[in-house]
Amino acid sequence: MRYLKYALLPIVGLLAACQSAPQQINNIQNAQNADARLTLGMIESQLHKGMSSASVVEIFGPPNIVTSDDNHQEVWIYDRISTMRAHSNSGGWTTILILGLNNSANTSTTSQRTLTLIVKFDGQKQVKDYSYRYSNF
């Protein structure tokens, strides 16, 4: 009976650790959804001067940085960086009598995109001006 608790302790610990996996998946999906809201198309079609700060948050989510300009007006900065990696592996195995030949080819590509949106507000918390920068390399 004494050994039973030592056997059950790792199992209970493992089950407790597994319970947090759905929460981790949910957090990742929420982060991906927030990133999906900030696209060039969304900026060009949804953002306009005179828009309230509440509407900006509704469309793009919370900003990464909140600061102020030289005139002490609020400035929001949205900054997104995404990296895409693709890897391809092809190969084959040929047998000649007892000897084997392995032919394989590996290719990989990496690309990165950055999107920075800077939104300047006036004293009434309405969009005064905005600019964005996009790069793909």
mmCIF file of N, CA and C in Angstrom:
data_model
loop_
_atom_site.group_PDB
_atom_site.id
_atom_site.type_symbol
_atom_site.label_atom_id
_atom_site.label_comp_id
_atom_site.label_asym_id
_atom_site.label_seq_id
_atom_site.Cartn_x
_atom_site.Cartn_y
_atom_site.Cartn_z
ATOM 1 N N MET A 1 0.822 -1.194 0.000
ATOM 2 C CA MET A 1 0.000 0.000 0.000
ATOM 3 C C MET A 1 0.868 1.261 0.000
ATOM 4 N N ARG A 2 1.993 1.184 0.715
ATOM 5 C CA ARG A 2 2.889 2.318 0.788
ATOM 6 C C ARG A 2 3.446 2.653 -0.594
ATOM 7 N N TYR A 3 3.728 1.665 -1.407
ATOM 8 C CA TYR A 3 4.294 1.875 -2.735
ATOM 9 C C TYR A 3 3.257 2.375 -3.729
ATOM 10 N N LEU A 4 1.992 2.142 -3.428
ATOM 11 C CA LEU A 4 0.930 2.562 -4.330
ATOM 12 C C LEU A 4 0.896 4.086 -4.473
ATOM 13 N N LYS A 5 1.122 4.809 -3.371
ATOM 14 C CA LYS A 5 1.090 6.271 -3.485
ATOM 15 C C LYS A 5 2.268 6.792 -4.307
ATOM 16 N N TYR A 6 3.405 6.093 -4.274
ATOM 17 C CA TYR A 6 4.542 6.498 -5.102
ATOM 18 C C TYR A 6 4.293 6.205 -6.575
ATOM 19 N N ALA A 7 3.497 5.200 -6.850
ATOM 20 C CA ALA A 7 3.155 4.877 -8.231
ATOM 21 C C ALA A 7 2.088 5.830 -8.775
ATOM 22 N N LEU A 8 1.163 6.250 -7.923
ATOM 23 C CA LEU A 8 0.084 7.127 -8.365
ATOM 24 C C LEU A 8 0.509 8.588 -8.481
ATOM 25 N N LEU A 9 1.488 9.014 -7.717
ATOM 26 C CA LEU A 9 1.916 10.405 -7.734
ATOM 27 C C LEU A 9 2.360 10.876 -9.120
ATOM 28 N N PRO A 10 3.216 10.136 -9.846
ATOM 29 C CA PRO A 10 3.571 10.585 -11.201
ATOM 30 C C PRO A 10 2.379 10.597 -12.154
ATOM 31 N N ILE A 11 1.464 9.667 -11.995
ATOM 32 C CA ILE A 11 0.292 9.619 -12.876
ATOM 33 C C ILE A 11 -0.594 10.836 -12.636
ATOM 34 N N VAL A 12 -0.807 11.199 -11.387
ATOM 35 C CA VAL A 12 -1.624 12.374 -11.057
ATOM 36 C C VAL A 12 -0.941 13.644 -11.566
ATOM 37 N N GLY A 13 0.377 13.727 -11.422
ATOM 38 C CA GLY A 13 1.119 14.876 -11.936
ATOM 39 C C GLY A 13 1.014 14.988 -13.441
ATOM 40 N N LEU A 14 1.074 13.853 -14.121
ATOM 41 C CA LEU A 14 0.954 13.847 -15.576
ATOM 42 C C LEU A 14 -0.437 14.297 -16.008
ATOM 43 N N LEU A 15 -1.460 13.829 -15.336
ATOM 44 C CA LEU A 15 -2.825 14.234 -15.674
ATOM 45 C C LEU A 15 -3.042 15.717 -15.411
ATOM 46 N N ALA A 16 -2.472 16.233 -14.338
ATOM 47 C CA ALA A 16 -2.617 17.659 -14.043
ATOM 48 C C ALA A 16 -1.935 18.504 -15.117
ATOM 49 N N ALA A 17 -0.790 18.050 -15.605
ATOM 50 C CA ALA A 17 -0.085 18.784 -16.659
ATOM 51 C C ALA A 17 -0.865 18.751 -17.962
ATOM 52 N N CYS A 18 -1.531 17.658 -18.252
ATOM 53 C CA CYS A 18 -2.297 17.534 -19.491
ATOM 54 C C CYS A 18 -3.529 18.422 -19.493
ATOM 55 N N GLN A 19 -4.040 18.766 -18.342
ATOM 56 C CA GLN A 19 -5.233 19.594 -18.287
ATOM 57 C C GLN A 19 -4.966 21.000 -18.798
ATOM 58 N N SER A 20 -3.732 21.450 -18.757
ATOM 59 C CA SER A 20 -3.448 22.806 -19.219
ATOM 60 C C SER A 20 -3.258 22.886 -20.736
ATOM 61 N N ALA A 21 -3.171 21.770 -21.419
ATOM 62 C CA ALA A 21 -2.967 21.778 -22.871
ATOM 63 C C ALA A 21 -4.096 22.481 -23.621
ATOM 64 N N PRO A 22 -5.386 22.240 -23.309
ATOM 65 C CA PRO A 22 -6.441 22.979 -24.017
ATOM 66 C C PRO A 22 -6.335 24.489 -23.798
ATOM 67 N N GLN A 23 -5.930 24.898 -22.610
ATOM 68 C CA GLN A 23 -5.768 26.330 -22.360
ATOM 69 C C GLN A 23 -4.632 26.894 -23.191
ATOM 70 N N GLN A 24 -3.536 26.146 -23.335
ATOM 71 C CA GLN A 24 -2.419 26.601 -24.164
ATOM 72 C C GLN A 24 -2.842 26.729 -25.619
ATOM 73 N N ILE A 25 -3.592 25.775 -26.114
ATOM 74 C CA ILE A 25 -4.086 25.831 -27.492
ATOM 75 C C ILE A 25 -4.990 27.039 -27.679
ATOM 76 N N ASN A 26 -5.846 27.300 -26.696
ATOM 77 C CA ASN A 26 -6.743 28.452 -26.765
ATOM 78 C C ASN A 26 -5.959 29.761 -26.792
ATOM 79 N N ASN A 27 -4.900 29.860 -25.989
ATOM 80 C CA ASN A 27 -4.069 31.069 -25.978
ATOM 81 C C ASN A 27 -3.384 31.279 -27.319
ATOM 82 N N ILE A 28 -2.887 30.218 -27.925
ATOM 83 C CA ILE A 28 -2.227 30.323 -29.226
ATOM 84 C C ILE A 28 -3.221 30.761 -30.292
ATOM 85 N N GLN A 29 -4.420 30.184 -30.269
ATOM 86 C CA GLN A 29 -5.428 30.555 -31.257
ATOM 87 C C GLN A 29 -5.861 32.003 -31.098
ATOM 88 N N ASN A 30 -5.977 32.478 -29.862
ATOM 89 C CA ASN A 30 -6.341 33.876 -29.633
ATOM 90 C C ASN A 30 -5.265 34.813 -30.172
ATOM 91 N N ALA A 31 -4.003 34.460 -29.970
ATOM 92 C CA ALA A 31 -2.904 35.288 -30.478
ATOM 93 C C ALA A 31 -2.911 35.300 -32.003
ATOM 94 N N GLN A 32 -3.163 34.147 -32.624
ATOM 95 C CA GLN A 32 -3.214 34.091 -34.081
ATOM 96 C C GLN A 32 -4.385 34.893 -34.620
ATOM 97 N N ASN A 33 -5.530 34.860 -33.933
ATOM 98 C CA ASN A 33 -6.679 35.637 -34.373
ATOM 99 C C ASN A 33 -6.404 37.128 -34.270
ATOM 100 N N ALA A 34 -5.702 37.552 -33.216
ATOM 101 C CA ALA A 34 -5.359 38.970 -33.082
ATOM 102 C C ALA A 34 -4.433 39.401 -34.204
ATOM 103 N N ASP A 35 -3.480 38.558 -34.575
ATOM 104 C CA ASP A 35 -2.579 38.889 -35.670
ATOM 105 C C ASP A 35 -3.318 38.933 -36.993
ATOM 106 N N ALA A 36 -4.331 38.097 -37.164
ATOM 107 C CA ALA A 36 -5.065 38.047 -38.428
ATOM 108 C C ALA A 36 -5.892 39.314 -38.642
ATOM 109 N N ARG A 37 -6.212 40.048 -37.571
ATOM 110 C CA ARG A 37 -7.015 41.264 -37.716
ATOM 111 C C ARG A 37 -6.209 42.412 -38.304
ATOM 112 N N LEU A 38 -4.899 42.382 -38.186
ATOM 113 C CA LEU A 38 -4.073 43.472 -38.684
ATOM 114 C C LEU A 38 -3.450 43.071 -40.012
ATOM 115 N N THR A 39 -4.112 43.451 -41.092
ATOM 116 C CA THR A 39 -3.616 43.194 -42.442
ATOM 117 C C THR A 39 -3.667 44.505 -43.223
ATOM 118 N N LEU A 40 -2.944 44.532 -44.344
ATOM 119 C CA LEU A 40 -2.987 45.733 -45.189
ATOM 120 C C LEU A 40 -4.408 46.034 -45.647
ATOM 121 N N GLY A 41 -5.124 45.004 -46.019
ATOM 122 C CA GLY A 41 -6.500 45.192 -46.468
ATOM 123 C C GLY A 41 -7.394 45.774 -45.389
ATOM 124 N N MET A 42 -7.222 45.291 -44.152
ATOM 125 C CA MET A 42 -8.029 45.816 -43.047
ATOM 126 C C MET A 42 -7.674 47.276 -42.770
ATOM 127 N N ILE A 43 -6.392 47.604 -42.823
ATOM 128 C CA ILE A 43 -5.979 48.993 -42.579
ATOM 129 C C ILE A 43 -6.584 49.907 -43.640
ATOM 130 N N GLU A 44 -6.434 49.539 -44.907
ATOM 131 C CA GLU A 44 -6.891 50.398 -45.988
ATOM 132 C C GLU A 44 -8.410 50.502 -46.067
ATOM 133 N N SER A 45 -9.114 49.439 -45.701
ATOM 134 C CA SER A 45 -10.576 49.477 -45.826
ATOM 135 C C SER A 45 -11.292 49.932 -44.557
ATOM 136 N N GLN A 46 -10.700 49.738 -43.389
ATOM 137 C CA GLN A 46 -11.420 50.009 -42.144
ATOM 138 C C GLN A 46 -10.962 51.255 -41.394
ATOM 139 N N LEU A 47 -9.686 51.612 -41.501
ATOM 140 C CA LEU A 47 -9.155 52.720 -40.712
ATOM 141 C C LEU A 47 -9.314 54.032 -41.465
ATOM 142 N N HIS A 48 -9.842 55.051 -40.774
ATOM 143 C CA HIS A 48 -9.991 56.372 -41.398
ATOM 144 C C HIS A 48 -9.892 57.455 -40.325
ATOM 145 N N LYS A 49 -9.563 58.653 -40.762
ATOM 146 C CA LYS A 49 -9.453 59.788 -39.853
ATOM 147 C C LYS A 49 -10.813 60.086 -39.235
ATOM 148 N N GLY A 50 -10.799 60.477 -37.952
ATOM 149 C CA GLY A 50 -12.034 60.781 -37.240
ATOM 150 C C GLY A 50 -12.618 59.590 -36.509
ATOM 151 N N MET A 51 -12.061 58.419 -36.700
ATOM 152 C CA MET A 51 -12.544 57.203 -36.049
ATOM 153 C C MET A 51 -12.186 57.241 -34.557
ATOM 154 N N SER A 52 -13.058 56.725 -33.711
ATOM 155 C CA SER A 52 -12.800 56.729 -32.269
ATOM 156 C C SER A 52 -11.779 55.653 -31.896
ATOM 157 N N SER A 53 -11.100 55.847 -30.767
ATOM 158 C CA SER A 53 -10.118 54.871 -30.307
ATOM 159 C C SER A 53 -10.791 53.538 -29.971
ATOM 160 N N ALA A 54 -12.039 53.578 -29.497
ATOM 161 C CA ALA A 54 -12.762 52.343 -29.197
ATOM 162 C C ALA A 54 -12.998 51.530 -30.467
ATOM 163 N N SER A 55 -13.302 52.208 -31.561
ATOM 164 C CA SER A 55 -13.505 51.507 -32.833
ATOM 165 C C SER A 55 -12.208 50.892 -33.336
ATOM 166 N N VAL A 56 -11.098 51.600 -33.136
ATOM 167 C CA VAL A 56 -9.802 51.065 -33.557
ATOM 168 C C VAL A 56 -9.494 49.782 -32.792
ATOM 169 N N VAL A 57 -9.757 49.774 -31.490
ATOM 170 C CA VAL A 57 -9.516 48.569 -30.682
ATOM 171 C C VAL A 57 -10.439 47.445 -31.117
ATOM 172 N N GLU A 58 -11.686 47.765 -31.441
ATOM 173 C CA GLU A 58 -12.626 46.743 -31.911
ATOM 174 C C GLU A 58 -12.119 46.051 -33.169
ATOM 175 N N ILE A 59 -11.563 46.823 -34.088
ATOM 176 C CA ILE A 59 -11.128 46.271 -35.367
ATOM 177 C C ILE A 59 -9.780 45.576 -35.266
ATOM 178 N N PHE A 60 -8.797 46.229 -34.642
ATOM 179 C CA PHE A 60 -7.422 45.727 -34.658
ATOM 180 C C PHE A 60 -6.960 45.109 -33.354
ATOM 181 N N GLY A 61 -7.744 45.225 -32.302
ATOM 182 C CA GLY A 61 -7.320 44.713 -31.014
ATOM 183 C C GLY A 61 -6.439 45.733 -30.306
ATOM 184 N N PRO A 62 -5.898 45.355 -29.148
ATOM 185 C CA PRO A 62 -5.065 46.308 -28.408
ATOM 186 C C PRO A 62 -3.720 46.524 -29.093
ATOM 187 N N PRO A 63 -3.168 47.737 -28.971
ATOM 188 C CA PRO A 63 -1.878 48.017 -29.604
ATOM 189 C C PRO A 63 -0.721 47.381 -28.834
ATOM 190 N N ASN A 64 0.417 47.236 -29.512
ATOM 191 C CA ASN A 64 1.617 46.732 -28.850
ATOM 192 C C ASN A 64 2.243 47.798 -27.955
ATOM 193 N N ILE A 65 2.220 49.051 -28.427
ATOM 194 C CA ILE A 65 2.856 50.150 -27.701
ATOM 195 C C ILE A 65 1.901 51.341 -27.688
ATOM 196 N N VAL A 66 1.784 51.993 -26.538
ATOM 197 C CA VAL A 66 1.035 53.239 -26.419
ATOM 198 C C VAL A 66 2.013 54.277 -25.901
ATOM 199 N N THR A 67 2.127 55.385 -26.624
ATOM 200 C CA THR A 67 3.062 56.440 -26.250
ATOM 201 C C THR A 67 2.431 57.780 -26.599
ATOM 202 N N SER A 68 3.203 58.855 -26.503
ATOM 203 C CA SER A 68 2.687 60.168 -26.891
ATOM 204 C C SER A 68 3.709 60.867 -27.783
ATOM 205 N N ASP A 69 3.209 61.801 -28.603
ATOM 206 C CA ASP A 69 4.086 62.532 -29.514
ATOM 207 C C ASP A 69 4.580 63.819 -28.859
ATOM 208 N N ASP A 70 5.193 64.688 -29.644
ATOM 209 C CA ASP A 70 5.734 65.951 -29.122
ATOM 210 C C ASP A 70 4.650 66.872 -28.572
ATOM 211 N N ASN A 71 3.428 66.745 -29.074
ATOM 212 C CA ASN A 71 2.311 67.580 -28.627
ATOM 213 C C ASN A 71 1.516 66.920 -27.505
ATOM 214 N N HIS A 72 2.054 65.859 -26.922
ATOM 215 C CA HIS A 72 1.421 65.106 -25.831
ATOM 216 C C HIS A 72 0.105 64.460 -26.252
ATOM 217 N N GLN A 73 0.000 64.145 -27.544
ATOM 218 C CA GLN A 73 -1.164 63.422 -28.045
ATOM 219 C C GLN A 73 -0.842 61.928 -28.062
ATOM 220 N N GLU A 74 -1.834 61.122 -27.821
ATOM 221 C CA GLU A 74 -1.638 59.674 -27.737
ATOM 222 C C GLU A 74 -1.315 59.068 -29.104
ATOM 223 N N VAL A 75 -0.362 58.124 -29.111
ATOM 224 C CA VAL A 75 0.052 57.424 -30.330
ATOM 225 C C VAL A 75 0.045 55.934 -30.023
ATOM 226 N N TRP A 76 -0.616 55.170 -30.888
ATOM 227 C CA TRP A 76 -0.646 53.711 -30.746
ATOM 228 C C TRP A 76 0.197 53.104 -31.853
ATOM 229 N N ILE A 77 0.953 52.072 -31.495
ATOM 230 C CA ILE A 77 1.780 51.375 -32.475
ATOM 231 C C ILE A 77 1.425 49.894 -32.456
ATOM 232 N N TYR A 78 1.062 49.408 -33.620
ATOM 233 C CA TYR A 78 0.826 47.974 -33.825
ATOM 234 C C TYR A 78 2.009 47.445 -34.627
ATOM 235 N N ASP A 79 2.620 46.397 -34.150
ATOM 236 C CA ASP A 79 3.790 45.854 -34.822
ATOM 237 C C ASP A 79 3.636 44.344 -34.930
ATOM 238 N N ARG A 80 3.611 43.837 -36.141
ATOM 239 C CA ARG A 80 3.470 42.404 -36.366
ATOM 240 C C ARG A 80 4.622 41.904 -37.221
ATOM 241 N N ILE A 81 5.185 40.795 -36.805
ATOM 242 C CA ILE A 81 6.254 40.135 -37.546
ATOM 243 C C ILE A 81 5.861 38.670 -37.679
ATOM 244 N N SER A 82 5.904 38.159 -38.890
ATOM 245 C CA SER A 82 5.605 36.741 -39.092
ATOM 246 C C SER A 82 6.708 36.113 -39.927
ATOM 247 N N THR A 83 7.060 34.915 -39.564
ATOM 248 C CA THR A 83 8.098 34.169 -40.270
ATOM 249 C C THR A 83 7.486 32.880 -40.784
ATOM 250 N N MET A 84 7.675 32.618 -42.063
ATOM 251 C CA MET A 84 7.194 31.385 -42.669
ATOM 252 C C MET A 84 8.390 30.546 -43.075
ATOM 253 N N ARG A 85 8.334 29.286 -42.702
ATOM 254 C CA ARG A 85 9.397 28.363 -43.078
ATOM 255 C C ARG A 85 8.764 27.183 -43.804
ATOM 256 N N ALA A 86 9.393 26.796 -44.895
ATOM 257 C CA ALA A 86 8.947 25.618 -45.643
ATOM 258 C C ALA A 86 10.153 24.707 -45.826
ATOM 259 N N HIS A 87 9.936 23.455 -45.577
ATOM 260 C CA HIS A 87 11.020 22.481 -45.701
ATOM 261 C C HIS A 87 10.505 21.305 -46.521
ATOM 262 N N SER A 88 11.291 20.889 -47.480
ATOM 263 C CA SER A 88 10.921 19.766 -48.331
ATOM 264 C C SER A 88 12.055 18.750 -48.323
ATOM 265 N N ASN A 89 11.687 17.515 -48.214
ATOM 266 C CA ASN A 89 12.671 16.447 -48.190
ATOM 267 C C ASN A 89 12.175 15.339 -49.109
ATOM 268 N N SER A 90 12.997 14.957 -50.055
ATOM 269 C CA SER A 90 12.641 13.839 -50.919
ATOM 270 C C SER A 90 13.850 12.921 -51.014
ATOM 271 N N GLY A 91 13.571 11.693 -51.122
ATOM 272 C CA GLY A 91 14.698 10.758 -51.190
ATOM 273 C C GLY A 91 14.236 9.363 -51.570
ATOM 274 N N GLY A 92 15.176 8.534 -51.738
ATOM 275 C CA GLY A 92 14.864 7.155 -52.088
ATOM 276 C C GLY A 92 15.988 6.243 -51.650
ATOM 277 N N TRP A 93 15.732 4.982 -51.693
ATOM 278 C CA TRP A 93 16.698 3.978 -51.268
ATOM 279 C C TRP A 93 16.769 2.930 -52.363
ATOM 280 N N THR A 94 17.952 2.666 -52.804
ATOM 281 C CA THR A 94 18.149 1.666 -53.841
ATOM 282 C C THR A 94 19.044 0.566 -53.301
ATOM 283 N N THR A 95 18.670 -0.647 -53.585
ATOM 284 C CA THR A 95 19.491 -1.771 -53.138
ATOM 285 C C THR A 95 20.124 -2.443 -54.340
ATOM 286 N N ILE A 96 21.430 -2.547 -54.294
ATOM 287 C CA ILE A 96 22.167 -3.294 -55.309
ATOM 288 C C ILE A 96 22.827 -4.450 -54.569
ATOM 289 N N LEU A 97 22.281 -5.621 -54.785
ATOM 290 C CA LEU A 97 22.710 -6.813 -54.055
ATOM 291 C C LEU A 97 22.642 -6.542 -52.557
ATOM 292 N N ILE A 98 23.721 -6.376 -51.887
ATOM 293 C CA ILE A 98 23.696 -6.163 -50.444
ATOM 294 C C ILE A 98 23.965 -4.704 -50.096
ATOM 295 N N LEU A 99 24.531 -3.965 -51.005
ATOM 296 C CA LEU A 99 24.852 -2.570 -50.738
ATOM 297 C C LEU A 99 23.625 -1.695 -50.998
ATOM 298 N N GLY A 100 23.497 -0.629 -50.242
ATOM 299 C CA GLY A 100 22.382 0.295 -50.435
ATOM 300 C C GLY A 100 22.885 1.675 -50.789
ATOM 301 N N LEU A 101 22.137 2.363 -51.610
ATOM 302 C CA LEU A 101 22.450 3.740 -51.966
ATOM 303 C C LEU A 101 21.294 4.623 -51.516
ATOM 304 N N ASN A 102 21.602 5.681 -50.815
ATOM 305 C CA ASN A 102 20.579 6.603 -50.337
ATOM 306 C C ASN A 102 20.708 7.912 -51.107
ATOM 307 N N ASN A 103 19.697 8.262 -51.852
ATOM 308 C CA ASN A 103 19.658 9.531 -52.585
ATOM 309 C C ASN A 103 18.606 10.417 -51.932
ATOM 310 N N SER A 104 19.003 11.591 -51.524
ATOM 311 C CA SER A 104 18.015 12.488 -50.925
ATOM 312 C C SER A 104 18.346 13.921 -51.286
ATOM 313 N N ALA A 105 17.311 14.742 -51.279
ATOM 314 C CA ALA A 105 17.463 16.167 -51.554
ATOM 315 C C ALA A 105 16.642 16.939 -50.521
ATOM 316 N N ASN A 106 17.241 17.925 -49.917
ATOM 317 C CA ASN A 106 16.567 18.762 -48.937
ATOM 318 C C ASN A 106 16.548 20.201 -49.432
ATOM 319 N N THR A 107 15.424 20.829 -49.305
ATOM 320 C CA THR A 107 15.328 22.248 -49.610
ATOM 321 C C THR A 107 14.543 22.927 -48.498
ATOM 322 N N SER A 108 14.911 24.130 -48.196
ATOM 323 C CA SER A 108 14.149 24.894 -47.214
ATOM 324 C C SER A 108 14.185 26.363 -47.608
ATOM 325 N N THR A 109 13.081 27.041 -47.343
ATOM 326 C CA THR A 109 12.985 28.469 -47.601
ATOM 327 C C THR A 109 12.403 29.152 -46.367
ATOM 328 N N THR A 110 12.828 30.364 -46.164
ATOM 329 C CA THR A 110 12.316 31.160 -45.053
ATOM 330 C C THR A 110 11.987 32.548 -45.582
ATOM 331 N N SER A 111 10.825 33.040 -45.218
ATOM 332 C CA SER A 111 10.463 34.408 -45.578
ATOM 333 C C SER A 111 9.897 35.086 -44.342
ATOM 334 N N GLN A 112 10.026 36.384 -44.310
ATOM 335 C CA GLN A 112 9.554 37.135 -43.158
ATOM 336 C C GLN A 112 8.777 38.345 -43.632
ATOM 337 N N ARG A 113 7.705 38.636 -42.935
ATOM 338 C CA ARG A 113 6.874 39.798 -43.225
ATOM 339 C C ARG A 113 6.777 40.655 -41.975
ATOM 340 N N THR A 114 6.817 41.950 -42.159
ATOM 341 C CA THR A 114 6.606 42.868 -41.046
ATOM 342 C C THR A 114 5.545 43.879 -41.444
ATOM 343 N N LEU A 115 4.712 44.230 -40.486
ATOM 344 C CA LEU A 115 3.685 45.242 -40.697
ATOM 345 C C LEU A 115 3.634 46.101 -39.446
ATOM 346 N N THR A 116 3.883 47.395 -39.618
ATOM 347 C CA THR A 116 3.845 48.338 -38.511
ATOM 348 C C THR A 116 2.801 49.398 -38.831
ATOM 349 N N LEU A 117 1.874 49.596 -37.904
ATOM 350 C CA LEU A 117 0.833 50.614 -38.040
ATOM 351 C C LEU A 117 1.005 51.615 -36.908
ATOM 352 N N ILE A 118 1.062 52.895 -37.254
ATOM 353 C CA ILE A 118 1.180 53.969 -36.266
ATOM 354 C C ILE A 118 -0.078 54.832 -36.379
ATOM 355 N N VAL A 119 -0.826 54.914 -35.278
ATOM 356 C CA VAL A 119 -2.079 55.672 -35.257
ATOM 357 C C VAL A 119 -1.926 56.816 -34.265
ATOM 358 N N LYS A 120 -2.154 58.050 -34.743
ATOM 359 C CA LYS A 120 -2.073 59.239 -33.887
ATOM 360 C C LYS A 120 -3.481 59.741 -33.604
ATOM 361 N N PHE A 121 -3.720 60.062 -32.329
ATOM 362 C CA PHE A 121 -5.039 60.518 -31.901
ATOM 363 C C PHE A 121 -5.001 61.993 -31.520
ATOM 364 N N ASP A 122 -6.169 62.647 -31.618
ATOM 365 C CA ASP A 122 -6.280 64.030 -31.163
ATOM 366 C C ASP A 122 -6.757 64.048 -29.711
ATOM 367 N N GLY A 123 -7.079 65.235 -29.203
ATOM 368 C CA GLY A 123 -7.509 65.377 -27.807
ATOM 369 C C GLY A 123 -8.830 64.704 -27.492
ATOM 370 N N GLN A 124 -9.655 64.460 -28.508
ATOM 371 C CA GLN A 124 -10.954 63.808 -28.309
ATOM 372 C C GLN A 124 -10.888 62.295 -28.525
ATOM 373 N N LYS A 125 -9.669 61.745 -28.559
ATOM 374 C CA LYS A 125 -9.443 60.298 -28.755
ATOM 375 C C LYS A 125 -9.984 59.818 -30.095
ATOM 376 N N GLN A 126 -9.839 60.651 -31.117
ATOM 377 C CA GLN A 126 -10.213 60.276 -32.469
ATOM 378 C C GLN A 126 -8.963 60.261 -33.336
ATOM 379 N N VAL A 127 -8.971 59.404 -34.368
ATOM 380 C CA VAL A 127 -7.803 59.256 -35.227
ATOM 381 C C VAL A 127 -7.532 60.579 -35.937
ATOM 382 N N LYS A 128 -6.343 61.122 -35.682
ATOM 383 C CA LYS A 128 -5.912 62.360 -36.338
ATOM 384 C C LYS A 128 -5.144 62.033 -37.613
ATOM 385 N N ASP A 129 -4.299 61.003 -37.534
ATOM 386 C CA ASP A 129 -3.476 60.611 -38.677
ATOM 387 C C ASP A 129 -2.980 59.190 -38.438
ATOM 388 N N TYR A 130 -2.594 58.529 -39.510
ATOM 389 C CA TYR A 130 -2.013 57.186 -39.388
ATOM 390 C C TYR A 130 -1.066 56.917 -40.540
ATOM 391 N N SER A 131 -0.157 56.003 -40.307
ATOM 392 C CA SER A 131 0.755 55.573 -41.368
ATOM 393 C C SER A 131 1.089 54.110 -41.103
ATOM 394 N N TYR A 132 1.528 53.435 -42.157
ATOM 395 C CA TYR A 132 1.913 52.031 -41.997
ATOM 396 C C TYR A 132 3.084 51.720 -42.910
ATOM 397 N N ARG A 133 3.795 50.688 -42.494
ATOM 398 C CA ARG A 133 4.956 50.195 -43.262
ATOM 399 C C ARG A 133 4.829 48.699 -43.374
ATOM 400 N N TYR A 134 5.072 48.191 -44.565
ATOM 401 C CA TYR A 134 4.978 46.760 -44.824
ATOM 402 C C TYR A 134 6.244 46.328 -45.535
ATOM 403 N N SER A 135 6.805 45.227 -45.128
ATOM 404 C CA SER A 135 7.959 44.668 -45.834
ATOM 405 C C SER A 135 7.804 43.164 -45.915
ATOM 406 N N ASN A 136 8.352 42.621 -46.968
ATOM 407 C CA ASN A 136 8.308 41.181 -47.202
ATOM 408 C C ASN A 136 9.656 40.778 -47.762
ATOM 409 N N PHE A 137 10.396 39.951 -47.047
ATOM 410 C CA PHE A 137 11.700 39.517 -47.525
ATOM 411 C C PHE A 137 11.980 38.114 -47.103
#
